[in-house]
Short mmCIF file of C-alpha atoms in Angstrom, two decimals:
data_model
loop_
_atom_site.label_atom_id
_atom_site.label_comp_id
_atom_site.label_asym_id
_atom_site.label_seq_id
_atom_site.Cartn_x
_atom_site.Cartn_y
_atom_site.Cartn_z
CA LEU A 52 0.05 0.26 0.17
CA ILE A 53 3.32 2.29 1.00
CA GLU A 54 4.77 1.44 -1.89
CA SER A 55 2.05 2.69 -4.20
CA ARG A 56 1.05 5.38 -3.25
CA VAL A 57 4.44 6.89 -3.26
CA ALA A 58 3.97 5.43 -7.45
CA ARG A 59 0.82 7.69 -7.11
CA LEU A 60 3.57 11.04 -6.80
CA ARG A 61 4.74 12.64 -8.97
CA GLU A 62 8.99 12.64 -9.24
CA ASP A 63 10.34 15.44 -8.12
CA GLN A 64 8.18 14.35 -5.00
CA ALA A 65 8.71 10.60 -4.48
CA ALA A 66 12.55 11.98 -5.12
CA LEU A 67 11.60 13.79 -1.95
CA VAL A 68 10.56 11.50 0.59
CA ARG A 69 13.29 9.27 -0.94
CA ALA A 70 15.95 11.45 0.69
CA ALA A 71 14.16 11.51 3.33
CA ALA A 72 13.01 8.59 4.27
CA VAL A 73 17.47 7.49 4.25
CA ILE A 74 17.38 10.18 6.59
CA GLY A 75 15.69 9.56 9.27
CA ASN A 76 12.64 9.24 10.77
CA VAL A 77 13.51 13.35 12.34
CA ILE A 78 14.54 14.54 9.51
CA PRO A 79 16.80 18.06 10.28
CA SER A 80 15.36 21.14 7.48
CA TRP A 81 18.28 22.20 7.34
CA LEU A 82 19.45 18.76 5.97
CA LEU A 83 16.87 18.27 3.57
CA GLU A 84 17.24 21.36 1.99
CA LYS A 85 21.14 20.73 1.59
CA ILE A 86 20.64 17.31 -0.74
CA THR A 87 17.44 18.22 -2.33
CA GLY A 88 17.68 21.81 -2.25
CA TYR A 89 14.09 22.01 -0.84
CA ALA A 90 13.36 24.23 1.95
CA GLU A 91 10.85 23.36 4.89
CA ASP A 92 8.36 25.97 3.33
CA HIS A 93 8.41 24.84 -0.35
CA PRO A 94 5.61 23.58 -1.63
CA LEU A 95 6.57 20.14 -2.85
CA VAL A 96 8.10 19.45 1.27
CA ARG A 97 4.28 20.95 2.79
CA ALA A 98 2.12 18.39 0.15
CA LEU A 99 3.60 16.36 2.12
CA ALA A 100 1.82 16.57 4.72
CA ASP A 101 -0.73 15.56 2.19
CA GLN A 102 -0.04 13.16 1.03
CA ASP A 103 0.00 11.90 4.70
CA PHE A 104 4.15 10.89 4.80
CA VAL A 105 5.49 14.46 5.92
CA PHE A 106 4.94 17.02 8.82
CA PRO A 107 5.99 19.48 10.96
CA GLY A 108 8.49 17.35 13.75
CA GLU A 109 7.72 18.67 17.42
CA LYS A 110 10.98 20.61 17.72
CA ALA A 111 11.48 23.25 15.58
CA GLY A 112 13.58 23.06 12.10
CA THR A 113 12.59 19.27 12.04
CA LEU A 114 10.27 16.78 9.33
CA ARG A 115 8.73 13.59 11.00
CA PHE A 116 7.62 10.49 9.25
CA LYS A 117 3.57 10.36 10.46
CA HIS A 118 4.91 6.16 10.79
CA GLY A 119 8.24 4.94 11.08
CA ILE A 120 6.85 1.54 8.54
CA ALA A 121 6.12 4.02 6.21
CA ARG A 122 9.58 5.32 6.35
CA ASP A 123 11.03 1.89 6.17
CA VAL A 124 9.54 0.71 3.62
CA ILE A 125 10.20 3.57 1.37
CA TYR A 126 13.65 3.31 2.65
CA ASP A 127 14.26 -0.26 1.48
CA ALA A 128 12.80 0.58 -1.51
CA VAL A 129 15.82 3.35 -2.58
CA GLY A 130 18.14 0.97 -4.93
CA MET A 131 21.61 0.42 -3.02
CA HIS A 132 23.76 2.00 -4.12
CA GLN A 133 21.76 5.50 -4.70
CA ARG A 134 20.67 5.01 -1.10
CA ARG A 135 24.45 4.29 -0.56
CA ALA A 136 25.67 7.68 -2.21
CA MET A 137 22.94 9.64 -0.34
CA HIS A 138 23.91 8.65 3.27
CA LEU A 139 27.75 9.20 2.51
CA ARG A 140 26.38 13.05 0.89
CA ILE A 141 24.52 13.32 4.10
CA ALA A 142 27.72 11.96 6.28
CA GLU A 143 29.45 15.33 4.51
CA SER A 144 26.92 17.42 5.22
CA LEU A 145 27.03 16.78 8.43
CA ARG A 146 30.29 16.50 9.04
CA GLU A 147 29.76 20.36 7.09
CA GLN A 148 27.48 21.16 10.08
CA GLY A 149 29.04 20.36 12.69
CA SER A 150 32.88 22.34 11.71
CA ALA A 151 30.70 25.39 13.14
CA GLY A 152 30.26 23.82 16.62
CA PRO A 153 29.94 21.08 18.59
CA GLN A 154 30.64 18.01 16.59
CA GLU A 155 29.75 15.61 18.94
CA GLU A 156 26.18 17.08 18.56
CA VAL A 157 26.23 14.56 15.17
CA TYR A 158 28.33 11.23 16.66
CA GLU A 159 25.97 8.46 16.56
CA ALA A 160 23.92 9.92 13.11
CA LEU A 161 27.98 10.39 11.47
CA GLU A 162 28.10 6.25 11.98
CA TYR A 163 24.48 5.67 10.70
CA HIS A 164 25.53 7.26 8.12
CA TYR A 165 29.04 6.20 7.11
CA SER A 166 28.29 2.82 8.64
CA ALA A 167 24.53 2.70 5.79
CA GLY A 168 27.07 4.03 3.46
CA GLY A 169 30.06 1.35 3.70
CA GLN A 170 32.53 4.11 4.94
CA HIS A 171 33.52 1.18 8.19
CA ALA A 172 36.54 3.01 8.89
CA GLN A 173 34.60 5.93 9.59
CA ALA A 174 31.99 4.52 10.59
CA ALA A 175 34.08 3.16 13.61
CA GLN A 176 35.57 6.45 14.66
CA PHE A 177 32.47 8.38 14.92
CA ALA A 178 30.80 5.56 16.80
CA GLU A 179 33.15 5.33 19.26
CA LEU A 180 33.04 8.50 20.14
CA ALA A 181 30.00 8.52 20.29
CA GLY A 182 30.87 5.62 22.87
CA ASP A 183 32.81 7.59 24.77
CA LYS A 184 30.66 10.40 25.32
CA ALA A 185 27.87 8.16 26.55
CA ILE A 186 29.80 6.67 29.02
CA ALA A 187 30.94 10.55 30.36
CA THR A 188 27.35 11.15 31.33
CA SER A 189 26.39 7.99 32.56
CA ALA A 190 24.39 7.25 29.32
CA LEU A 191 25.97 3.17 29.97
CA ASP A 192 22.99 1.62 27.47
CA ARG A 193 23.67 4.46 24.76
CA ALA A 194 27.64 3.40 25.33
CA GLN A 195 26.89 -0.41 24.42
CA THR A 196 25.30 0.23 21.91
CA GLN A 197 27.92 2.37 20.40
CA TYR A 198 30.88 0.55 20.91
CA LEU A 199 28.86 -2.90 20.22
CA ALA A 200 28.81 -0.58 16.60
CA ALA A 201 32.68 0.06 17.12
CA LEU A 202 33.30 -3.00 17.43
CA ALA A 203 31.73 -4.43 14.29
CA ALA A 204 32.80 -1.79 12.14
CA LEU A 205 36.34 -2.69 12.58
CA ASP A 206 36.04 -6.66 12.38
CA ARG A 207 34.68 -5.18 8.25
CA LEU A 208 38.03 -3.50 8.08
CA GLU A 209 41.42 -5.43 6.59
CA PRO A 210 43.39 -7.39 9.44
CA SER A 211 46.11 -4.51 11.38
CA HIS A 212 47.91 -4.97 14.42
CA GLY A 213 46.50 -1.30 15.36
CA ASN A 214 42.95 -2.17 14.59
CA TYR A 215 43.77 -5.15 16.92
CA LEU A 216 44.66 -2.74 19.38
CA ARG A 217 41.38 -0.66 19.03
CA TRP A 218 39.63 -3.79 19.06
CA ILE A 219 40.86 -4.59 22.69
CA THR A 220 40.43 -1.14 23.70
CA ILE A 221 36.92 -0.36 22.86
CA ALA A 222 35.77 -3.98 24.25
CA GLN A 223 37.66 -2.85 26.88
CA ARG A 224 35.80 0.52 27.23
CA LEU A 225 32.23 -2.36 26.72
CA ALA A 226 32.89 -4.20 29.17
CA LEU A 227 33.10 -0.93 31.72
CA ALA A 228 30.11 0.13 30.22
CA CYS A 229 28.25 -3.40 30.96
CA VAL A 230 29.51 -3.38 33.85
CA PHE A 231 25.89 -3.27 36.41
CA ASP A 232 23.53 -5.05 33.44
CA PRO A 233 25.51 -7.26 31.35
CA SER A 234 24.12 -9.02 28.77
CA ARG A 235 24.84 -12.42 26.36
CA GLU A 236 26.45 -10.20 23.50
CA PRO A 237 28.94 -7.92 25.82
CA LEU A 238 30.35 -11.57 27.71
CA GLU A 239 30.77 -13.31 24.09
CA VAL A 240 32.89 -9.65 22.86
CA LEU A 241 34.95 -10.31 26.00
CA GLY A 242 35.86 -13.89 25.38
CA ARG A 243 36.67 -13.10 21.61
CA ALA A 244 38.64 -10.76 23.34
CA VAL A 245 41.19 -13.23 25.02
CA THR A 246 40.57 -15.43 21.72
CA LEU A 247 42.62 -12.51 20.47
CA ALA A 248 44.93 -11.33 22.91
CA GLN A 249 45.92 -14.77 23.59
CA ALA A 250 46.54 -14.80 19.31
CA ASN A 251 48.29 -11.97 19.46
CA GLY A 252 50.64 -12.44 22.91
CA ASP A 253 49.42 -9.59 24.66
CA GLN A 254 49.41 -10.44 27.46
CA GLY A 255 48.37 -7.21 29.20
CA ALA A 256 45.39 -7.53 27.22
CA ILE A 257 44.86 -11.39 27.60
CA ALA A 258 45.18 -10.02 32.35
CA LYS A 259 42.66 -7.15 31.22
CA ALA A 260 40.00 -9.41 29.51
CA GLU A 261 39.31 -12.36 31.95
CA PHE A 262 39.20 -9.89 34.88
CA TRP A 263 36.53 -7.98 33.07
CA LEU A 264 34.90 -11.81 31.46
CA ARG A 265 34.53 -13.06 35.11
CA SER A 266 33.72 -9.57 36.74
CA GLU A 267 30.73 -10.00 34.22
CA GLU A 268 29.91 -13.55 35.14
CA HIS A 269 29.70 -13.00 38.50
CA THR A 270 27.65 -10.16 37.91
#
């Protein structure tokens, strides 16, 4: 039903709603304009509300999809190559915008768009930064999510000693974020950290990983 409604849109309007879907459920108006050239008050953007797709967001300067499922269906219908290219354009736009102020405000968005754009080195970088920011404010659930994303991104890169060291140090910070609420996934990560450290003959990392693993198992 959603796909058929998009198919009935004018081509420029369909392209607009697809771009909005790649940005996310909540759409900063400046970012939509940067990517598509259409400002929030443009008739094409306003018409998306008439089509029951995108409405003004709760926060000034944002738009939002009426239903998350509509956004998901529209997003999935975007071709993979087009989607990746758009994610990278969005990430670069966020970085340009962030250069005028504190970039830490958009670390999680940068991780998401670089990962979806296939740029895993950048995704790992910003996921790690987002995890550090979250743990500094005791947002431990968010820290866990971002550190796991950083490790997943590093796993997609060519193996190297430098990437191993980054993986191990992020795994240790993940353990710290899980100390009060361990779950199966972090325990599996710590088990893998022991294995990797053993393979690299890294006695210090073995000791730290085994310590955190015992601590999490007994929590």
